[in-house]
Each structure stands twice: as C-alpha cells, then as structure tokens.
Coordinates of C-alpha atoms in Angstrom, one line a residue:
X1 CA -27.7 14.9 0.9
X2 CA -26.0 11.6 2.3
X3 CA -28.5 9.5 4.0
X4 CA -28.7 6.4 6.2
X5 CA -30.9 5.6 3.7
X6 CA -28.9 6.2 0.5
X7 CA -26.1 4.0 2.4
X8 CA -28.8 1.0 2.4
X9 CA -29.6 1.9 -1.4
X10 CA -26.0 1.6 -2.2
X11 CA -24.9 -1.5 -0.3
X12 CA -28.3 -3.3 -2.3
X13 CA -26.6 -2.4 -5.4
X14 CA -23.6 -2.8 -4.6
X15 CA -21.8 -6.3 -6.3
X16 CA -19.2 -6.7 -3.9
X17 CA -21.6 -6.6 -0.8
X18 CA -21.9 -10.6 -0.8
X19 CA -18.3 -10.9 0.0
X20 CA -18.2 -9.0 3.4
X21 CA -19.3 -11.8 5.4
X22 CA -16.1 -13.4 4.2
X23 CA -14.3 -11.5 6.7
X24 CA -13.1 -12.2 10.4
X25 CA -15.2 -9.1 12.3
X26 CA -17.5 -7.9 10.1
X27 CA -20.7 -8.6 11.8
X28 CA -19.0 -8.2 15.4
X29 CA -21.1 -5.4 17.4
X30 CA -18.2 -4.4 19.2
X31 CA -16.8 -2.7 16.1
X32 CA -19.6 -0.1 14.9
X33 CA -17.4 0.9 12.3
X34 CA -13.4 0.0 11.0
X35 CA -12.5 2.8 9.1
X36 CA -9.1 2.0 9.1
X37 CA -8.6 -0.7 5.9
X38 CA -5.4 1.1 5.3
X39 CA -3.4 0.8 7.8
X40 CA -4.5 -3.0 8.7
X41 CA -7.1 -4.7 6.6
X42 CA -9.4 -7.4 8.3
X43 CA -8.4 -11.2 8.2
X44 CA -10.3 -13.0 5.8
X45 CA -11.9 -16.5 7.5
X46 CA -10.1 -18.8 5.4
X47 CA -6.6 -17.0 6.2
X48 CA -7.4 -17.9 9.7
X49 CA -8.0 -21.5 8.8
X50 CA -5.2 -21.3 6.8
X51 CA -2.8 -20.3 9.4
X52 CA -4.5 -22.5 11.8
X53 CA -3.4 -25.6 9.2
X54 CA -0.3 -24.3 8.5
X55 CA 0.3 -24.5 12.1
X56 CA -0.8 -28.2 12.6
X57 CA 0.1 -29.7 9.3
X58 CA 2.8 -27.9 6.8
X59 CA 4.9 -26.9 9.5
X60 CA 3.6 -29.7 12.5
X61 CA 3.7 -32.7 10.4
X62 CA 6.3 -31.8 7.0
X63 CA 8.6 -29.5 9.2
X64 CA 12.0 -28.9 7.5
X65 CA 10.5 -31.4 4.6
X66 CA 8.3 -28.2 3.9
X67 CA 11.5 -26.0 2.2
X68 CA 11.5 -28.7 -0.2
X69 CA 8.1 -28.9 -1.3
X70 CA 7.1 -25.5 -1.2
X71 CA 8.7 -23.1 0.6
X72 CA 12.0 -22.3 -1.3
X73 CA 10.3 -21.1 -4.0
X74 CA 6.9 -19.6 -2.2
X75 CA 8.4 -15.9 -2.2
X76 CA 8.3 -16.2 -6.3
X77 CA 4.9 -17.7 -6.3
X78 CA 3.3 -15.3 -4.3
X79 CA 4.6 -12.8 -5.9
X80 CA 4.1 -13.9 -9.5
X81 CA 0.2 -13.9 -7.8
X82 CA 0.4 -10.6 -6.2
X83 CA 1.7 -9.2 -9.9
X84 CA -0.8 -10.6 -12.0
X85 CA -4.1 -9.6 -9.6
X86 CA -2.9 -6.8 -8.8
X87 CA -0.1 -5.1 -10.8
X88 CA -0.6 -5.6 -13.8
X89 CA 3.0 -7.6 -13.8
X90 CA 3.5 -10.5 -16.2
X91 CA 5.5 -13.8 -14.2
X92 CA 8.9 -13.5 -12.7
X93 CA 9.1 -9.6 -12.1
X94 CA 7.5 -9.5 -8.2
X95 CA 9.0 -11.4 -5.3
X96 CA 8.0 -11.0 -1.6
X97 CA 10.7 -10.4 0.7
X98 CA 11.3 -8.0 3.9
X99 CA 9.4 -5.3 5.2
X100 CA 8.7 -2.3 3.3
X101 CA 11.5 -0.6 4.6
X102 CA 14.4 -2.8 3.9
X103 CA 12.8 -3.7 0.4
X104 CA 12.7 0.3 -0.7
X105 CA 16.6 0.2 1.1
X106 CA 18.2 -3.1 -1.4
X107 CA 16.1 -1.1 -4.4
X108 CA 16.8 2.5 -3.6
X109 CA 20.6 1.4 -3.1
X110 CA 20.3 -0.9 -6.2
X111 CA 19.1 1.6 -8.7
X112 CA 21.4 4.7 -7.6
X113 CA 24.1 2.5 -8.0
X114 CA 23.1 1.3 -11.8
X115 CA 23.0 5.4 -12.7
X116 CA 26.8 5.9 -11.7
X117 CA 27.6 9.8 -12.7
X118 CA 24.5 10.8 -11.8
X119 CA 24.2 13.0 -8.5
X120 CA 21.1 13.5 -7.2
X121 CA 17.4 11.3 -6.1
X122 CA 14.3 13.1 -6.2
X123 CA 12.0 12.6 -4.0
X124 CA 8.6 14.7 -2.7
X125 CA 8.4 16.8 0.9
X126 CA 5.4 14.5 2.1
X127 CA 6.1 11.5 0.8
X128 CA 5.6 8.5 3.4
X129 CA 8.2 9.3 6.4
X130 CA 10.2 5.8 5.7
X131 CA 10.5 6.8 2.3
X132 CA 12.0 10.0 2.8
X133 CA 14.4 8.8 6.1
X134 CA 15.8 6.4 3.4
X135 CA 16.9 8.5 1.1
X136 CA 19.0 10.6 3.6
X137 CA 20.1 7.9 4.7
X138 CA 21.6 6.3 1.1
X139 CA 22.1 10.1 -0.1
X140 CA 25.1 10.0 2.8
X141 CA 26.2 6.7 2.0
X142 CA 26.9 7.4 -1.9
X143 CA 28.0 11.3 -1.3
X144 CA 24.8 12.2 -3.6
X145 CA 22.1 15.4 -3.3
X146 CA 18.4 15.2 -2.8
X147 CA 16.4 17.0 -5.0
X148 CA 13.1 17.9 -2.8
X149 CA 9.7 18.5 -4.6
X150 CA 8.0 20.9 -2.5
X151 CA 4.5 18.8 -2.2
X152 CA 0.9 19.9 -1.5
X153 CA -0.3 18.3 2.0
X154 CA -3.7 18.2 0.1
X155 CA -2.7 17.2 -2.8
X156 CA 0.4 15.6 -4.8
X157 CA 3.2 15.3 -7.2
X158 CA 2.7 16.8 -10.5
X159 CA 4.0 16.1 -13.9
X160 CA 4.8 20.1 -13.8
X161 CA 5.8 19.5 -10.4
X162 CA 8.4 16.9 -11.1
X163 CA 9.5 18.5 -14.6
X164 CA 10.9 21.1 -12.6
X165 CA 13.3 19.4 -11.0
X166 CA 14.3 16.4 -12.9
X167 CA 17.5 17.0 -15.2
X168 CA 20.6 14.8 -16.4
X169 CA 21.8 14.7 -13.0
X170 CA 18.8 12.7 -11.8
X171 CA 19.1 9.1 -10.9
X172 CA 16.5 7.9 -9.3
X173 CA 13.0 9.4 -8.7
X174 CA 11.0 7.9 -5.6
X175 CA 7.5 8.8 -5.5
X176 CA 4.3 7.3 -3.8
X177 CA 1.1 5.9 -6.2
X178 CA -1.2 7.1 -3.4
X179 CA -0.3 9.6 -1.5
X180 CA -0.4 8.6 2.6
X181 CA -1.9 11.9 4.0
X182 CA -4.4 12.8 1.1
X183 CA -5.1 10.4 -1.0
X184 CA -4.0 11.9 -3.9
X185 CA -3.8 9.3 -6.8
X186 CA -0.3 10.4 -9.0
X187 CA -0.6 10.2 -12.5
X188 CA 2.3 6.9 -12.6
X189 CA 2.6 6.8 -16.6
X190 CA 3.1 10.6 -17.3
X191 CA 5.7 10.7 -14.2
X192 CA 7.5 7.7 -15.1
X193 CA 7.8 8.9 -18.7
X194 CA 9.7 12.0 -17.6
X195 CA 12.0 10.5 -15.3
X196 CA 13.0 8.2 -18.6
X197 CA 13.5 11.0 -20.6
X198 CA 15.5 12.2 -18.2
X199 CA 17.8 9.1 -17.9
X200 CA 16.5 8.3 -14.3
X201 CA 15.0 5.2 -12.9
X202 CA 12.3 5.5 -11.0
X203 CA 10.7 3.5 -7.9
X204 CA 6.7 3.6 -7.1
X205 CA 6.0 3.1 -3.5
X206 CA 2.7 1.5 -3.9
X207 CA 1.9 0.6 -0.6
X208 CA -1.2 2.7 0.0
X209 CA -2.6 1.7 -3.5
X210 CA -2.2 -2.3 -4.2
X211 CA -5.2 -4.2 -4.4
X212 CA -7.3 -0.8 -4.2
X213 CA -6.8 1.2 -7.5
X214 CA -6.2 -0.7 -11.3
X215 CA -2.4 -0.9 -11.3
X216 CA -0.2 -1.6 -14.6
X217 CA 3.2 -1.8 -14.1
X218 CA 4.2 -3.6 -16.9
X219 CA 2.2 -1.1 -19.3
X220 CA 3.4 1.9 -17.8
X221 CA 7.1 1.5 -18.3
X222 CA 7.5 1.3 -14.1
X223 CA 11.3 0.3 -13.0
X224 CA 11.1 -0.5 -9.7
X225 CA 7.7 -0.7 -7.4
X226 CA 7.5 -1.8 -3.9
X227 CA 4.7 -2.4 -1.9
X228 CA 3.4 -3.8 1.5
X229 CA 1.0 -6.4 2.1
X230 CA -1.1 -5.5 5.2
X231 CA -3.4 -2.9 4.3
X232 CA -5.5 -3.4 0.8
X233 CA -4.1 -7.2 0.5
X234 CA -4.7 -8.5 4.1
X235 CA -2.0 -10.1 5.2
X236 CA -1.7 -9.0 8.4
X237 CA -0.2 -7.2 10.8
X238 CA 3.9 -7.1 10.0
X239 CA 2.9 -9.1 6.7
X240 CA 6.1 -8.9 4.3
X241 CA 6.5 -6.3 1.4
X242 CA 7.0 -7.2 -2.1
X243 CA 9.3 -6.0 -4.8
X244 CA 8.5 -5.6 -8.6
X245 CA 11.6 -5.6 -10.7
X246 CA 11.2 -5.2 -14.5
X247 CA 12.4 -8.0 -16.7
X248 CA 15.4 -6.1 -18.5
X249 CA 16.4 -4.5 -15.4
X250 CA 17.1 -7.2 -13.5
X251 CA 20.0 -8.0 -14.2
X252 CA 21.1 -4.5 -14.2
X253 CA 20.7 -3.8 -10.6
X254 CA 23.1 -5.4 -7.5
X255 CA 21.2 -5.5 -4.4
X256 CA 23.6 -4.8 -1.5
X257 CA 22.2 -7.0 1.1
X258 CA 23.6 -9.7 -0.2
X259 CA 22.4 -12.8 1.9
X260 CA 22.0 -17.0 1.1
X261 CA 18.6 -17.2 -0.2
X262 CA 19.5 -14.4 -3.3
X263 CA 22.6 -16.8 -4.0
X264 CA 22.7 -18.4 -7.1
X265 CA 23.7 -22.0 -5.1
X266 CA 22.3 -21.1 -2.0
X267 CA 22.8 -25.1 -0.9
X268 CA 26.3 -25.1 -1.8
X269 CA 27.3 -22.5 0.9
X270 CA 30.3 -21.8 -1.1
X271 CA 32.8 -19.0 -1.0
X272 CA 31.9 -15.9 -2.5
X273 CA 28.3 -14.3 -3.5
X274 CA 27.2 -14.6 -7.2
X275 CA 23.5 -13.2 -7.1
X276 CA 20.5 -15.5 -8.7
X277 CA 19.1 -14.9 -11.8
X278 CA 15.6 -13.3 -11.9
X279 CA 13.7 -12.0 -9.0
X280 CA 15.6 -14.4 -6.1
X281 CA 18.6 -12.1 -6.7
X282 CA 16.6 -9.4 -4.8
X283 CA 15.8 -12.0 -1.8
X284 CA 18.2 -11.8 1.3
X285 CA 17.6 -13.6 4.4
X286 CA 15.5 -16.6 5.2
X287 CA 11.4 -15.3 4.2
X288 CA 8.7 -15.1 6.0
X289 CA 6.6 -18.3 5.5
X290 CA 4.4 -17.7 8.0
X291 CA 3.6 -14.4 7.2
X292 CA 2.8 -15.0 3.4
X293 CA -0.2 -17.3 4.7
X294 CA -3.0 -15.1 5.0
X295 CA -2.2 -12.8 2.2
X296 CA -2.8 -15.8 -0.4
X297 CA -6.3 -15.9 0.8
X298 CA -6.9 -12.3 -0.3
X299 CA -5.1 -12.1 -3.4
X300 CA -7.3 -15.3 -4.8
X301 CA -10.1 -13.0 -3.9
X302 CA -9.1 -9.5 -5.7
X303 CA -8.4 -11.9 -8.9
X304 CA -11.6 -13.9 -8.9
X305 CA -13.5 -10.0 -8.5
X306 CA -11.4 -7.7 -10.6
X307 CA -9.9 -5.2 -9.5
X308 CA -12.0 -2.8 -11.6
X309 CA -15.4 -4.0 -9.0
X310 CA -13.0 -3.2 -6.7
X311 CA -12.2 0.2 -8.2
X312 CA -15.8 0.6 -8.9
X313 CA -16.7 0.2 -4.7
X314 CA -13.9 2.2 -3.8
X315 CA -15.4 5.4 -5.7
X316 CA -18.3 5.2 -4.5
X317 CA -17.4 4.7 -1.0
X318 CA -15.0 7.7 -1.1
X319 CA -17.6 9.8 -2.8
X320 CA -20.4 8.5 -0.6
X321 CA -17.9 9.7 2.2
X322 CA -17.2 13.4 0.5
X323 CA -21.0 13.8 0.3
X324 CA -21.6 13.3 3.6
X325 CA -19.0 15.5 5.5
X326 CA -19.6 18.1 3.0
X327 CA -23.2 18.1 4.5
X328 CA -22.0 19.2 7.7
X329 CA -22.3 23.2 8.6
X330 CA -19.4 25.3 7.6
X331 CA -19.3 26.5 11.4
X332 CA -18.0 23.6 12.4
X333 CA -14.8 23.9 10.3
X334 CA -14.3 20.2 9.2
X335 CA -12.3 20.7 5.7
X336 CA -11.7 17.8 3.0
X337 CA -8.1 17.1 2.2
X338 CA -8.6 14.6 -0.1
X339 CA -9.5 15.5 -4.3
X340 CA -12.5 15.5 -5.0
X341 CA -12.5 14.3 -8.5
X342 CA -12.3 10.0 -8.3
X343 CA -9.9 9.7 -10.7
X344 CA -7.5 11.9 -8.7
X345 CA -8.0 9.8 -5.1
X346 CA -7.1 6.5 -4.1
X347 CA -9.0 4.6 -1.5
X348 CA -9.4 6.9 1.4
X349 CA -10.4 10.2 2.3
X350 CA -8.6 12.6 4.8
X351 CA -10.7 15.1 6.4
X352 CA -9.2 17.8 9.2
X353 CA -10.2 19.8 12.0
X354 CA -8.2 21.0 15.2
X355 CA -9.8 18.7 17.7
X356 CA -9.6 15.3 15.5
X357 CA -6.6 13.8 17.6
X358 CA -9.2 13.9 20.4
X359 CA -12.0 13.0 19.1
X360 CA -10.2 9.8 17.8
X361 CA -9.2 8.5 20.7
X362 CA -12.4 8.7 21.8
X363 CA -13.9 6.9 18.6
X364 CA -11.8 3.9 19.4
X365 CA -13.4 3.7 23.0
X366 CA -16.6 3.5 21.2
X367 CA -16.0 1.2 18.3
X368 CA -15.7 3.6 15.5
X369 CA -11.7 3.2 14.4
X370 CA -10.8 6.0 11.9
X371 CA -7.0 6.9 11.9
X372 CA -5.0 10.1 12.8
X373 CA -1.9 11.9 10.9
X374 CA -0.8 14.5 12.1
X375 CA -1.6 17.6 12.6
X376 CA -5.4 17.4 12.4
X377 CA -6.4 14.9 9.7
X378 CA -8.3 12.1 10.5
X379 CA -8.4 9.3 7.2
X380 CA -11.3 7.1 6.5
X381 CA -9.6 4.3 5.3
X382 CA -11.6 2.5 3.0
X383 CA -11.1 -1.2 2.1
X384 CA -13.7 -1.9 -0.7
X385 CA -14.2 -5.6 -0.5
X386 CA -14.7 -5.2 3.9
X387 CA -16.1 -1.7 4.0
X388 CA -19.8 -1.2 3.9
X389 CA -21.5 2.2 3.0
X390 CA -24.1 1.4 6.3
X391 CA -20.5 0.9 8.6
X392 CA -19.2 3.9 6.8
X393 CA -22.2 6.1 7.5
X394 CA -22.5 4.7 11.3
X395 CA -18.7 5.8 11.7
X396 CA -19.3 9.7 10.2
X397 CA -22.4 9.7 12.1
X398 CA -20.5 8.9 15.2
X399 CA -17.2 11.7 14.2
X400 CA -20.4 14.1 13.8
X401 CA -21.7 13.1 17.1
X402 CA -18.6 14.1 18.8
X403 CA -18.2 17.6 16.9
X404 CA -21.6 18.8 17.7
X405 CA -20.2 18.5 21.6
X406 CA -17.4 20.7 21.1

C-alpha cells in the first residue's frame, strides 16, 4: 500500500530531490501541495533574479541598444536551447515565437498549403480544444475535410487508430504527444511513419510533454512540433510557444502571417515580403523578450540533469500516485483515467469521480491545487524536478479527506 512513509523512502532516494529548493514556493506552508505542474510550473529563484536584472539593467540601462546585442537573434537561441535539452533537435530547427495558438495557426496553414491536391487534415475527437478550433477554422479557409479519429477519453491515438483513416487524400495529421485529459503518451515514431507513408505531414503538439518525457524529434522523422513553454519548462504564465521546423522542410513551407521580423531584410523595410532563410522565416511580429527570461533558467536545468532523471522521477511519481488512489475502497467510485503501464503515460495522472469539480474548489481554499477537466476528472499534474512524493501524498491525502465527507 502507498504510505506516508514510502513517500519519505522515495524522496531519500530520489536524485532529483536536491533541486526542489531551487524553486520559488516550494517550502511555503501556504501551499500544502501544487499538483498542478502542468498547467503552470513554479518559477525557478534565479528566473526571478533574472527578470528582476533584466528589468534594471538589459532593458533599464542598454534599452533599444539591447536588439543589437542580443535580442534580434534571442528567439533562435532559445530555441536552438529548448531543442537540444529537450527535443532531441540538432541547431537551427526550433525558434520561440507566439502563443501556442498562433504558432499551430502559421504551421497548420503552412503545411496544408505545401500538400496542394490533398483534401483532408486528420485530427483526434479529444485532442486539446485549441488544436481542434484551429483546424475548423483553416479547414473553411482552404475548402478542405476533417478526418476525425474517434478518441478514447481514457486513453489515445493508435497506430490502428490512425491507419484507419489516413489515405492519399491526407495532408496533414495533427495529433498531441501527451494527451491533455489522460495522459496518454502516443507512440510519435510509429504515427509519424504512417502519416509519411501516406504522403501527409504531420505536426506534434507537444505542449503537455516538453521537458517531462525523452523527446527525439530529429530521430523520429517529426515535420512540424509545437510546444508551449509554461508548464514542464517554466516560463511562466503566458510564456511564448516554440516551433520545431525540420531542416529540409523549411524551405518548403510559407507561413502566412507574414510580419517584419520573419523578413529576410527586416531593417530595410522595403517593399514586398521575401521570407528569411532558416527558422526566422516562421517568426512574425516583434518577440517576447521579456517572456523568454525565465524559461532560460529552466532549460539550463533539464540539460545539466537529463531528461532521462527527469523521466526516471516522473514514473515514479505517477506510479506512486496510481498506487495510492487505487488503495482507496471501491465504494467510493474514484476511477483512474490515466494508463497504467509508464511507458504509456506522460507526466500526470487523471483520476474521476462526480463530485471532483467541488471538491477542487475546495482544495484550492486549503492549499492543495489539483486541476479540473471536465466532466469529472481531476489531474495530478506532476512536474518532476518541483514535485515531491511527501507534497504529492499530503495533496491525495487531502482529495481523500474530502471524499470520506461525501
């Protein structure tokens, strides 16, 4: 059975545990438990100091001077970080641009245009709501069909799944890494492999698995990937996305928001776009300089650990998780939504019962902060390099708490 004290065992073994203390929060009492690593991970201390700098001295003191000594090209550099630490990306295939949203929109756009005959995207019934608002949105726009995979809430996509569906007509398949509702970890080589032999492209939404499950894009064959940066990497809240581009395709794919920075003479302010070679071509508007800040903290972390400690703490935490609720009586109807087996879930576990929305609410009044989806799943958000198994034990004990007054 999960234990207080099998908690304690595994945060004394645990490699990782050292670095906790490098986090804004983690020993504040008010929190009892933060269960919600991702949706929002926790500042580390030096992004604060960072920012805090940034504010007095490359932006107080260099001002416009900054552009020129670091900031024009800081979307690449990040990025070229964020690929090697984390994706498994080789230099100049990641840049960080806009949100999420407009990202997957230039990319989406971009790669249905670079399959012209081809009729239809593909795309899963519970993939993330953005994700799937997009592509009726661009389906409109270019006259083409959606072909819907008919998703498990409790589960995922499926080679079988999307072999079913996939066919010359295909040309772009959209999926999600990690699925947002259950954690389900897709198989990302064996899909992408049929989408090629399909003809299609395909674009990984890997915002709910960056910096929390191994990631090799480059290996894998992956087109297109986007991701955001303020869950798993830290960067805080409306931190911007990135974009992961492979080499031979980049010059393949027109992104139509075609703005000054993704210019190939952006200073000249001439007449007429001709996109930037490389990644900049996928840039738009004016970035986020700001916002990149704290992320840089965090990725100079994941790359000094490895992401396979990282991998390594996020099992256990998930399993450690799975134990425990599974300990609870079957009366109480508390049901796992999340696979069981580790190398089928990502970093957090979904569990559901009919008074969870509740019951939340009344967790965050006290500390505990687990996250609600609707209808009645509440996720344990897991961040492995902030998460304890003592804070995750303290917040189940607290969710158990409540049940047992129902």
């Amino acid at each position: 059975m999960a234990s207080l004290a099998e908690a304690e065992q595994l945060d004394a073994r645990d490699p990782l545990a050292a670095r906790r203390h490098l986090f804004v929060g983690a020993d504040d009492a008010s929190i009892v438990s933060y269960l919600d690593g991702n949706s929002l991970g926790r500042p580390l201390l030096s992004s604060a100091a960072r920012l805090a700098s940034f504010a007095s001295d490359a932006w107080g003191q260099r001002l416009i001077r900054g552009w020129d000594e670091e900031w024009f090209d800081l979307p690449l550099a990040v990025g070229d970080r964020i690929g090697t630490a984390t994706l498994g990306a080789a230099p100049g295939q990641v840049a960080v641009g806009d949100s999420t949203t407009v990202l997957l929109y230039k990319l989406i756009r971009a790669a249905v245009d670079a399959r012209p005959g081809r009729t239809e995207i593909v795309v899963d019934t519970d993939n993330f709501p953005t994700d799937r608002y997009l592509v009726e949105g661009i389906a409109a726009e270019r006259g083409l069909s959606l072909r819907w995979i008919e998703s498990d809430t409790r589960g995922g996509v499926s080679p079988a799944d999307l072999e079913a569906v996939v066919s010359s007509d295909t040309a772009l398949v959209l999926l999600s890494q990690v699925a947002y509702r259950s954690g389900f970890l897709a198989d990302v080589p064996a899909l992408t492999a049929l989408a090629h032999d399909a003809g299609a492209l395909v674009l990984w939404d890997v915002c709910h698995s960056v910096a929390s499950v191994p990631i090799e894009l480059d290996a894998w064959g992956v087109d297109i990937a986007v991701g955001c940066t303020y869950k798993y990497l830290n960067g805080g809240p409306g931190s911007p996305a990135f974009v992961y581009v492979r080499r031979d395709l980049q010059s393949d794919l027109s992104q139509p928001i075609q703005g000054w920075m993704g210019h190939a003479a952006p200073f000249e302010m001439g007449p007429g776009y001709s996109p930037a070679s490389g990644m900049r071509r996928f840039l738009s508007g004016t970035p986020s300089i700001v916002g990149m800040q704290a992320l840089r903290d965090m990725v100079e972390l994941i790359d000094e650990v490895g992401m396979a400690a990282i991998r390594a703490k996020s099992e256990t935490l998930t399993r450690f998780a799975i134990d425990a609720v599974d300990d609870w009586p079957a009366s109480w109807g508390v049901e796992v939504a999340t696979p069981r087996e580790a190398e089928r879930r990502g970093s957090h576990v979904t569990i559901e019962h009919p008074a969870f929305k509740q019951i939340t609410a009344e967790l965050w009044r006290r500390g505990v902060i687990p996250d609600f989806r609707a209808p009645q799943g509440m996720r344990l958000g897991l961040s492995p390099l902030s998460t304890s198994h003592v804070e995750l034990w303290n917040g189940l004990e607290a969710v158990r708490e409540q049940l047992v007054r129902l």
